[in-house]
Amino acid sequence: MSRPSPTVSVMLDAARAAAKRLVRDFGEVENLQVSRKGPADFVSTADRKAEEIIHEKLSKARPGYGFLMEETGAVEGSDKSHRFLVDPLDGTLNFLHGLPHFSISIGLEREGVLRAGVVCDVMRNEYFWAETDQGAWLENRRLKVAARKKLVDALVVTGIPQLGKSGKDRFGKELSVVMEEVSGVRRHGSAALDLAWVAAGRLDAYWERGLAPWDIAAGAVLVREAGGMAEDISGGDLLATGDVIAGPEPIALPLRALLRKVPAG
Ligand code: 2AM
Ligand code: CA
């Protein structure tokens, strides 16, 4: 059994502290559903508060490391070789609607290369973590991507572009191509958890376009350390494009080939 390194332990502790806060706030969000104003303002405060907790914990334990955070953006550190990529609440729309499926995602880069990741499924109390060459783990269970070999047997997860996001036509075409070739398609609304579940073999593959670096960083390490691939769909720099294809190669490669055939325009 592998134990998380001191740095991953710090990331897990930061996620635990923020999760405690989100669980409390989620209870309040459930009450606010029936209020006329709705919970939107409350949720953005919860989001920022969770980020503050994570930032404070991590910067105390690893002073000088840089940050890229969904709410605050980039925070330069004196240590130029390390950077945390933080999404304090991935699956905000689920949270807002009282759906108990959202996560905290904390990735770590060293010299610009992804090295470690923690994804916390807040309401299921599941902590996924991975570190380069140490494997991917759910608590102390080693994770492995699914063993299915045929696309026709695969359960695939994706993300539907939300209101205000581009790429809706392209997504529609991709979906109609993919759903003819796979066993089923799911959409759960938290990119970080989609990747964690691919790492755990619960889902066979995942694709989504236009994600942010903090959505993907931790989950990409999880999938790779679980024996799968997590890459840019067109072969570019994953964190720069945010167009992700992830899963075991026997499934993700043919799925990627299908996606590449769909015209962008
Ligand atoms: P969020 O909940 O933190 O906004 C849903 O398909 C996934 O897409 C979620 O992980 C969601 O993260 C992310 N997402 C939603 N809007 C986005 C945007 N404009 N840019 C990047 N990622 C986004
Ligand atoms: Ca996100």
mmCIF file of C-alpha atoms and ligand atoms in Angstrom:
data_model
loop_
_atom_site.group_PDB
_atom_site.id
_atom_site.type_symbol
_atom_site.label_atom_id
_atom_site.label_comp_id
_atom_site.label_asym_id
_atom_site.label_seq_id
_atom_site.Cartn_x
_atom_site.Cartn_y
_atom_site.Cartn_z
ATOM 1 C CA MET A 1 0.000 0.000 0.000
ATOM 2 C CA SER A 2 1.235 3.431 -0.883
ATOM 3 C CA ARG A 3 0.922 6.381 1.446
ATOM 4 C CA PRO A 4 0.422 9.908 0.202
ATOM 5 C CA SER A 5 3.615 11.985 0.244
ATOM 6 C CA PRO A 6 3.779 14.907 2.700
ATOM 7 C CA THR A 7 2.693 17.307 -0.055
ATOM 8 C CA VAL A 8 -0.283 15.153 -1.086
ATOM 9 C CA SER A 9 -1.221 14.838 2.604
ATOM 10 C CA VAL A 10 -1.283 18.632 2.767
ATOM 11 C CA MET A 11 -3.522 18.711 -0.337
ATOM 12 C CA LEU A 12 -5.851 16.112 1.230
ATOM 13 C CA ASP A 13 -6.028 18.132 4.466
ATOM 14 C CA ALA A 14 -6.864 21.324 2.553
ATOM 15 C CA ALA A 15 -9.617 19.482 0.655
ATOM 16 C CA ARG A 16 -10.987 18.066 3.932
ATOM 17 C CA ALA A 17 -11.206 21.506 5.517
ATOM 18 C CA ALA A 18 -12.972 23.016 2.495
ATOM 19 C CA ALA A 19 -15.296 19.983 2.182
ATOM 20 C CA LYS A 20 -16.465 20.465 5.762
ATOM 21 C CA ARG A 21 -17.477 24.002 4.906
ATOM 22 C CA LEU A 22 -19.169 22.987 1.618
ATOM 23 C CA VAL A 23 -21.207 20.260 3.347
ATOM 24 C CA ARG A 24 -22.531 22.865 5.775
ATOM 25 C CA ASP A 25 -23.299 25.345 3.000
ATOM 26 C CA PHE A 26 -24.955 22.673 0.858
ATOM 27 C CA GLY A 27 -27.503 22.123 3.650
ATOM 28 C CA GLU A 28 -28.359 25.814 3.425
ATOM 29 C CA VAL A 29 -28.574 25.705 -0.396
ATOM 30 C CA GLU A 30 -31.145 22.926 -0.151
ATOM 31 C CA ASN A 31 -33.286 25.243 2.003
ATOM 32 C CA LEU A 32 -32.809 28.177 -0.357
ATOM 33 C CA GLN A 33 -34.241 26.281 -3.366
ATOM 34 C CA VAL A 34 -37.723 27.278 -2.338
ATOM 35 C CA SER A 35 -36.889 30.933 -1.708
ATOM 36 C CA ARG A 36 -37.846 33.417 -4.415
ATOM 37 C CA LYS A 37 -34.385 34.952 -4.820
ATOM 38 C CA GLY A 38 -32.774 31.539 -5.052
ATOM 39 C CA PRO A 39 -29.370 30.523 -3.776
ATOM 40 C CA ALA A 40 -27.076 32.042 -6.483
ATOM 41 C CA ASP A 41 -25.378 34.734 -4.344
ATOM 42 C CA PHE A 42 -25.059 32.349 -1.449
ATOM 43 C CA VAL A 43 -23.354 29.791 -3.697
ATOM 44 C CA SER A 44 -20.769 32.239 -5.053
ATOM 45 C CA THR A 45 -19.894 33.151 -1.467
ATOM 46 C CA ALA A 46 -19.602 29.444 -0.559
ATOM 47 C CA ASP A 47 -17.353 28.949 -3.590
ATOM 48 C CA ARG A 48 -15.048 31.836 -2.628
ATOM 49 C CA LYS A 49 -14.956 30.803 1.018
ATOM 50 C CA ALA A 50 -13.927 27.237 0.096
ATOM 51 C CA GLU A 51 -11.177 28.641 -2.112
ATOM 52 C CA GLU A 52 -9.932 30.878 0.713
ATOM 53 C CA ILE A 53 -9.741 27.883 3.042
ATOM 54 C CA ILE A 54 -7.748 25.856 0.511
ATOM 55 C CA HIS A 55 -5.438 28.757 -0.331
ATOM 56 C CA GLU A 56 -4.752 29.485 3.328
ATOM 57 C CA LYS A 57 -4.028 25.843 4.218
ATOM 58 C CA LEU A 58 -1.802 25.214 1.213
ATOM 59 C CA SER A 59 0.161 28.456 1.427
ATOM 60 C CA LYS A 60 0.798 27.919 5.129
ATOM 61 C CA ALA A 61 2.101 24.387 4.532
ATOM 62 C CA ARG A 62 3.967 25.139 1.295
ATOM 63 C CA PRO A 63 4.969 28.810 1.442
ATOM 64 C CA GLY A 64 6.161 30.236 -1.854
ATOM 65 C CA TYR A 65 4.305 27.824 -4.150
ATOM 66 C CA GLY A 66 2.284 29.555 -6.868
ATOM 67 C CA PHE A 67 -1.457 29.125 -7.407
ATOM 68 C CA LEU A 68 -3.950 29.103 -10.239
ATOM 69 C CA MET A 69 -7.437 29.199 -8.734
ATOM 70 C CA GLU A 70 -10.862 29.393 -10.332
ATOM 71 C CA GLU A 71 -12.091 32.355 -8.284
ATOM 72 C CA THR A 72 -8.914 34.329 -7.606
ATOM 73 C CA GLY A 73 -6.936 33.502 -10.748
ATOM 74 C CA ALA A 74 -3.133 33.353 -10.706
ATOM 75 C CA VAL A 75 -1.106 34.051 -7.572
ATOM 76 C CA GLU A 76 2.636 34.163 -8.254
ATOM 77 C CA GLY A 77 4.883 32.428 -5.749
ATOM 78 C CA SER A 78 8.529 32.974 -4.886
ATOM 79 C CA ASP A 79 9.068 29.282 -5.740
ATOM 80 C CA LYS A 80 8.687 29.323 -9.527
ATOM 81 C CA SER A 81 8.876 25.546 -9.902
ATOM 82 C CA HIS A 82 5.681 24.602 -8.020
ATOM 83 C CA ARG A 83 2.098 25.569 -8.661
ATOM 84 C CA PHE A 84 -1.220 24.389 -7.248
ATOM 85 C CA LEU A 85 -4.252 24.360 -9.583
ATOM 86 C CA VAL A 86 -7.401 24.701 -7.503
ATOM 87 C CA ASP A 87 -11.094 24.368 -8.213
ATOM 88 C CA PRO A 88 -12.827 24.780 -4.838
ATOM 89 C CA LEU A 89 -16.245 23.743 -6.182
ATOM 90 C CA ASP A 90 -16.415 21.794 -9.424
ATOM 91 C CA GLY A 91 -20.014 21.155 -10.395
ATOM 92 C CA THR A 92 -21.290 24.549 -9.248
ATOM 93 C CA LEU A 93 -24.571 24.219 -11.130
ATOM 94 C CA ASN A 94 -25.311 20.915 -9.363
ATOM 95 C CA PHE A 95 -24.523 22.522 -6.002
ATOM 96 C CA LEU A 96 -26.760 25.473 -6.860
ATOM 97 C CA HIS A 97 -29.678 23.138 -7.596
ATOM 98 C CA GLY A 98 -29.230 21.009 -4.510
ATOM 99 C CA LEU A 99 -27.841 18.039 -6.461
ATOM 100 C CA PRO A 100 -25.296 16.272 -4.249
ATOM 101 C CA HIS A 101 -22.702 15.729 -7.002
ATOM 102 C CA PHE A 102 -19.809 18.200 -6.871
ATOM 103 C CA SER A 103 -16.148 18.113 -5.960
ATOM 104 C CA ILE A 104 -12.986 19.867 -4.904
ATOM 105 C CA SER A 105 -10.038 19.537 -7.252
ATOM 106 C CA ILE A 106 -6.427 20.301 -6.314
ATOM 107 C CA GLY A 107 -3.607 19.589 -8.770
ATOM 108 C CA LEU A 108 0.112 20.163 -8.365
ATOM 109 C CA GLU A 109 2.592 21.027 -11.102
ATOM 110 C CA ARG A 110 6.342 20.806 -10.747
ATOM 111 C CA GLU A 111 8.418 22.531 -13.438
ATOM 112 C CA GLY A 112 5.266 22.852 -15.520
ATOM 113 C CA VAL A 113 4.514 19.110 -15.391
ATOM 114 C CA LEU A 114 1.487 17.671 -13.563
ATOM 115 C CA ARG A 115 2.740 15.648 -10.607
ATOM 116 C CA ALA A 116 -0.092 15.078 -8.160
ATOM 117 C CA GLY A 117 -3.822 15.427 -7.799
ATOM 118 C CA VAL A 118 -6.564 15.220 -5.194
ATOM 119 C CA VAL A 119 -10.264 15.094 -6.088
ATOM 120 C CA CYS A 120 -12.772 15.052 -3.240
ATOM 121 C CA ASP A 121 -16.348 13.902 -3.815
ATOM 122 C CA VAL A 122 -17.747 16.095 -1.074
ATOM 123 C CA MET A 123 -21.121 14.476 -0.395
ATOM 124 C CA ARG A 124 -19.958 10.859 -0.807
ATOM 125 C CA ASN A 125 -16.886 11.598 1.309
ATOM 126 C CA GLU A 126 -14.574 9.948 -1.239
ATOM 127 C CA TYR A 127 -11.008 11.240 -1.543
ATOM 128 C CA PHE A 128 -9.213 10.264 -4.745
ATOM 129 C CA TRP A 129 -5.499 10.997 -4.924
ATOM 130 C CA ALA A 130 -2.595 10.248 -7.231
ATOM 131 C CA GLU A 131 1.024 11.074 -7.572
ATOM 132 C CA THR A 132 3.434 10.423 -10.450
ATOM 133 C CA ASP A 133 4.786 6.862 -10.214
ATOM 134 C CA GLN A 134 2.872 6.205 -6.970
ATOM 135 C CA GLY A 135 -0.413 5.130 -8.552
ATOM 136 C CA ALA A 136 -3.934 6.435 -8.108
ATOM 137 C CA TRP A 137 -5.848 5.699 -4.919
ATOM 138 C CA LEU A 138 -9.263 5.983 -3.349
ATOM 139 C CA GLU A 139 -8.327 6.183 0.322
ATOM 140 C CA ASN A 140 -6.099 3.066 0.429
ATOM 141 C CA ARG A 141 -7.559 1.165 -2.534
ATOM 142 C CA ARG A 142 -5.446 1.232 -5.675
ATOM 143 C CA LEU A 143 -7.353 2.428 -8.725
ATOM 144 C CA LYS A 144 -7.253 0.949 -12.186
ATOM 145 C CA VAL A 145 -9.080 2.098 -15.305
ATOM 146 C CA ALA A 146 -11.778 -0.228 -16.661
ATOM 147 C CA ALA A 147 -10.630 -3.347 -18.525
ATOM 148 C CA ARG A 148 -13.284 -3.330 -21.276
ATOM 149 C CA LYS A 149 -11.718 -3.545 -24.701
ATOM 150 C CA LYS A 150 -14.567 -2.667 -27.052
ATOM 151 C CA LEU A 151 -16.151 0.713 -27.634
ATOM 152 C CA VAL A 152 -19.520 -0.994 -28.016
ATOM 153 C CA ASP A 153 -19.326 -2.101 -24.341
ATOM 154 C CA ALA A 154 -18.196 1.284 -23.032
ATOM 155 C CA LEU A 155 -20.115 3.608 -20.714
ATOM 156 C CA VAL A 156 -18.857 7.043 -21.668
ATOM 157 C CA VAL A 157 -19.266 10.348 -19.826
ATOM 158 C CA THR A 158 -19.192 13.809 -21.343
ATOM 159 C CA GLY A 159 -20.057 17.436 -20.617
ATOM 160 C CA ILE A 160 -22.741 19.434 -22.407
ATOM 161 C CA PRO A 161 -21.738 23.067 -23.005
ATOM 162 C CA GLN A 162 -23.597 25.215 -20.476
ATOM 163 C CA LEU A 163 -25.451 28.436 -21.225
ATOM 164 C CA GLY A 164 -23.055 31.090 -22.492
ATOM 165 C CA LYS A 165 -20.436 28.578 -23.630
ATOM 166 C CA SER A 166 -19.526 28.069 -27.284
ATOM 167 C CA GLY A 167 -19.351 24.766 -29.155
ATOM 168 C CA LYS A 168 -22.969 23.647 -28.872
ATOM 169 C CA ASP A 169 -23.335 22.642 -32.553
ATOM 170 C CA ARG A 170 -20.100 20.731 -32.516
ATOM 171 C CA PHE A 171 -21.092 18.976 -29.298
ATOM 172 C CA GLY A 172 -24.427 17.952 -30.817
ATOM 173 C CA LYS A 173 -22.671 16.374 -33.787
ATOM 174 C CA GLU A 174 -20.125 14.622 -31.593
ATOM 175 C CA LEU A 175 -22.843 13.209 -29.380
ATOM 176 C CA SER A 176 -24.848 11.829 -32.282
ATOM 177 C CA VAL A 177 -21.732 10.119 -33.672
ATOM 178 C CA VAL A 178 -20.569 8.732 -30.318
ATOM 179 C CA MET A 179 -23.951 7.453 -29.132
ATOM 180 C CA GLU A 180 -24.163 5.166 -32.172
ATOM 181 C CA GLU A 181 -20.919 3.446 -31.165
ATOM 182 C CA VAL A 182 -20.947 3.074 -27.376
ATOM 183 C CA SER A 183 -23.091 1.276 -24.822
ATOM 184 C CA GLY A 184 -24.284 4.489 -23.153
ATOM 185 C CA VAL A 185 -23.488 8.158 -22.529
ATOM 186 C CA ARG A 186 -23.737 9.993 -19.191
ATOM 187 C CA ARG A 187 -23.500 13.657 -18.153
ATOM 188 C CA HIS A 188 -22.884 14.356 -14.473
ATOM 189 C CA GLY A 189 -21.671 17.974 -14.366
ATOM 190 C CA SER A 190 -18.328 17.831 -12.537
ATOM 191 C CA ALA A 191 -15.318 17.382 -14.819
ATOM 192 C CA ALA A 192 -12.996 16.536 -11.925
ATOM 193 C CA LEU A 193 -15.305 13.752 -10.719
ATOM 194 C CA ASP A 194 -15.812 12.451 -14.253
ATOM 195 C CA LEU A 195 -12.037 11.987 -14.457
ATOM 196 C CA ALA A 196 -11.849 10.440 -10.975
ATOM 197 C CA TRP A 197 -14.561 7.938 -11.927
ATOM 198 C CA VAL A 198 -12.714 7.039 -15.128
ATOM 199 C CA ALA A 199 -9.622 6.430 -12.966
ATOM 200 C CA ALA A 200 -11.733 4.209 -10.696
ATOM 201 C CA GLY A 201 -13.043 2.194 -13.677
ATOM 202 C CA ARG A 202 -16.643 3.214 -12.969
ATOM 203 C CA LEU A 203 -16.803 4.914 -16.357
ATOM 204 C CA ASP A 204 -14.880 3.715 -19.404
ATOM 205 C CA ALA A 205 -14.011 7.069 -20.973
ATOM 206 C CA TYR A 206 -14.647 10.807 -20.863
ATOM 207 C CA TRP A 207 -14.565 13.647 -23.334
ATOM 208 C CA GLU A 208 -15.389 17.320 -22.994
ATOM 209 C CA ARG A 209 -14.193 20.526 -24.671
ATOM 210 C CA GLY A 210 -13.316 23.966 -23.390
ATOM 211 C CA LEU A 211 -12.504 23.128 -19.789
ATOM 212 C CA ALA A 212 -10.242 25.216 -17.578
ATOM 213 C CA PRO A 213 -6.867 23.993 -16.224
ATOM 214 C CA TRP A 214 -8.241 23.738 -12.667
ATOM 215 C CA ASP A 215 -11.072 21.446 -13.880
ATOM 216 C CA ILE A 216 -8.653 18.910 -15.343
ATOM 217 C CA ALA A 217 -5.266 19.071 -13.587
ATOM 218 C CA ALA A 218 -5.897 16.727 -10.652
ATOM 219 C CA GLY A 219 -8.138 14.321 -12.584
ATOM 220 C CA ALA A 220 -5.613 13.926 -15.397
ATOM 221 C CA VAL A 221 -3.002 12.681 -12.909
ATOM 222 C CA LEU A 222 -5.583 10.267 -11.468
ATOM 223 C CA VAL A 223 -6.406 8.753 -14.870
ATOM 224 C CA ARG A 224 -2.761 8.475 -15.959
ATOM 225 C CA GLU A 225 -1.707 6.866 -12.693
ATOM 226 C CA ALA A 226 -4.631 4.444 -12.985
ATOM 227 C CA GLY A 227 -3.175 3.241 -16.289
ATOM 228 C CA GLY A 228 -5.186 5.355 -18.702
ATOM 229 C CA MET A 229 -4.547 8.301 -20.986
ATOM 230 C CA ALA A 230 -5.727 11.875 -20.385
ATOM 231 C CA GLU A 231 -4.843 14.048 -23.375
ATOM 232 C CA ASP A 232 -5.968 16.866 -25.592
ATOM 233 C CA ILE A 233 -8.373 15.527 -28.251
ATOM 234 C CA SER A 234 -6.325 16.997 -31.127
ATOM 235 C CA GLY A 235 -2.920 16.108 -29.678
ATOM 236 C CA GLY A 236 -2.046 19.574 -28.328
ATOM 237 C CA ASP A 237 -1.360 20.818 -24.802
ATOM 238 C CA LEU A 238 -4.220 19.551 -22.628
ATOM 239 C CA LEU A 239 -4.211 22.326 -20.033
ATOM 240 C CA ALA A 240 -4.016 24.993 -22.739
ATOM 241 C CA THR A 241 -6.940 23.731 -24.866
ATOM 242 C CA GLY A 242 -9.092 22.142 -22.163
ATOM 243 C CA ASP A 243 -10.353 19.616 -24.744
ATOM 244 C CA VAL A 244 -10.004 16.347 -22.892
ATOM 245 C CA ILE A 245 -10.188 12.713 -23.911
ATOM 246 C CA ALA A 246 -9.533 10.271 -21.070
ATOM 247 C CA GLY A 247 -9.712 6.559 -20.447
ATOM 248 C CA PRO A 248 -7.929 3.280 -21.079
ATOM 249 C CA GLU A 249 -6.289 3.357 -24.527
ATOM 250 C CA PRO A 250 -8.377 0.525 -26.041
ATOM 251 C CA ILE A 251 -11.459 2.709 -25.495
ATOM 252 C CA ALA A 252 -10.093 6.274 -25.535
ATOM 253 C CA LEU A 253 -8.134 5.912 -28.791
ATOM 254 C CA PRO A 254 -11.071 4.771 -30.978
ATOM 255 C CA LEU A 255 -13.289 7.339 -29.241
ATOM 256 C CA ARG A 256 -10.733 10.054 -30.028
ATOM 257 C CA ALA A 257 -10.665 8.913 -33.666
ATOM 258 C CA LEU A 258 -14.462 9.307 -33.853
ATOM 259 C CA LEU A 259 -14.296 12.798 -32.338
ATOM 260 C CA ARG A 260 -11.559 13.881 -34.736
ATOM 261 C CA LYS A 261 -13.812 13.000 -37.673
ATOM 262 C CA VAL A 262 -16.487 15.494 -36.570
ATOM 263 C CA PRO A 263 -15.920 18.866 -38.258
ATOM 264 C CA ALA A 264 -15.273 21.779 -35.857
ATOM 265 C CA GLY A 265 -17.562 24.248 -37.634
HETATM 266 P P1 2AM B 1 -17.665 24.475 -12.573
HETATM 267 O O1 2AM B 1 -18.758 23.707 -11.976
HETATM 268 O O2 2AM B 1 -16.515 24.737 -11.620
HETATM 269 O O3 2AM B 1 -18.119 25.708 -13.318
HETATM 270 C C1 2AM B 1 -19.423 20.745 -16.461
HETATM 271 O O4 2AM B 1 -19.492 20.231 -17.744
HETATM 272 C C2 2AM B 1 -17.988 21.078 -16.143
HETATM 273 O O5 2AM B 1 -17.590 22.218 -16.909
HETATM 274 C C3 2AM B 1 -17.783 21.459 -14.703
HETATM 275 O O6 2AM B 1 -16.587 20.876 -14.304
HETATM 276 C C4 2AM B 1 -17.730 22.978 -14.731
HETATM 277 O O7 2AM B 1 -16.978 23.539 -13.694
HETATM 278 C C5 2AM B 1 -17.053 23.207 -16.040
HETATM 279 N N1 2AM B 1 -17.340 24.524 -16.606
HETATM 280 C C6 2AM B 1 -18.514 25.176 -16.630
HETATM 281 N N2 2AM B 1 -18.407 26.351 -17.268
HETATM 282 C C7 2AM B 1 -17.113 26.439 -17.663
HETATM 283 C C8 2AM B 1 -16.362 27.421 -18.380
HETATM 284 N N3 2AM B 1 -16.914 28.534 -18.815
HETATM 285 N N4 2AM B 1 -15.057 27.180 -18.615
HETATM 286 C C9 2AM B 1 -14.492 26.039 -18.169
HETATM 287 N N5 2AM B 1 -15.132 25.088 -17.486
HETATM 288 C C10 2AM B 1 -16.431 25.270 -17.235
HETATM 289 CA CA CA B 2 -14.729 23.633 -12.494
#
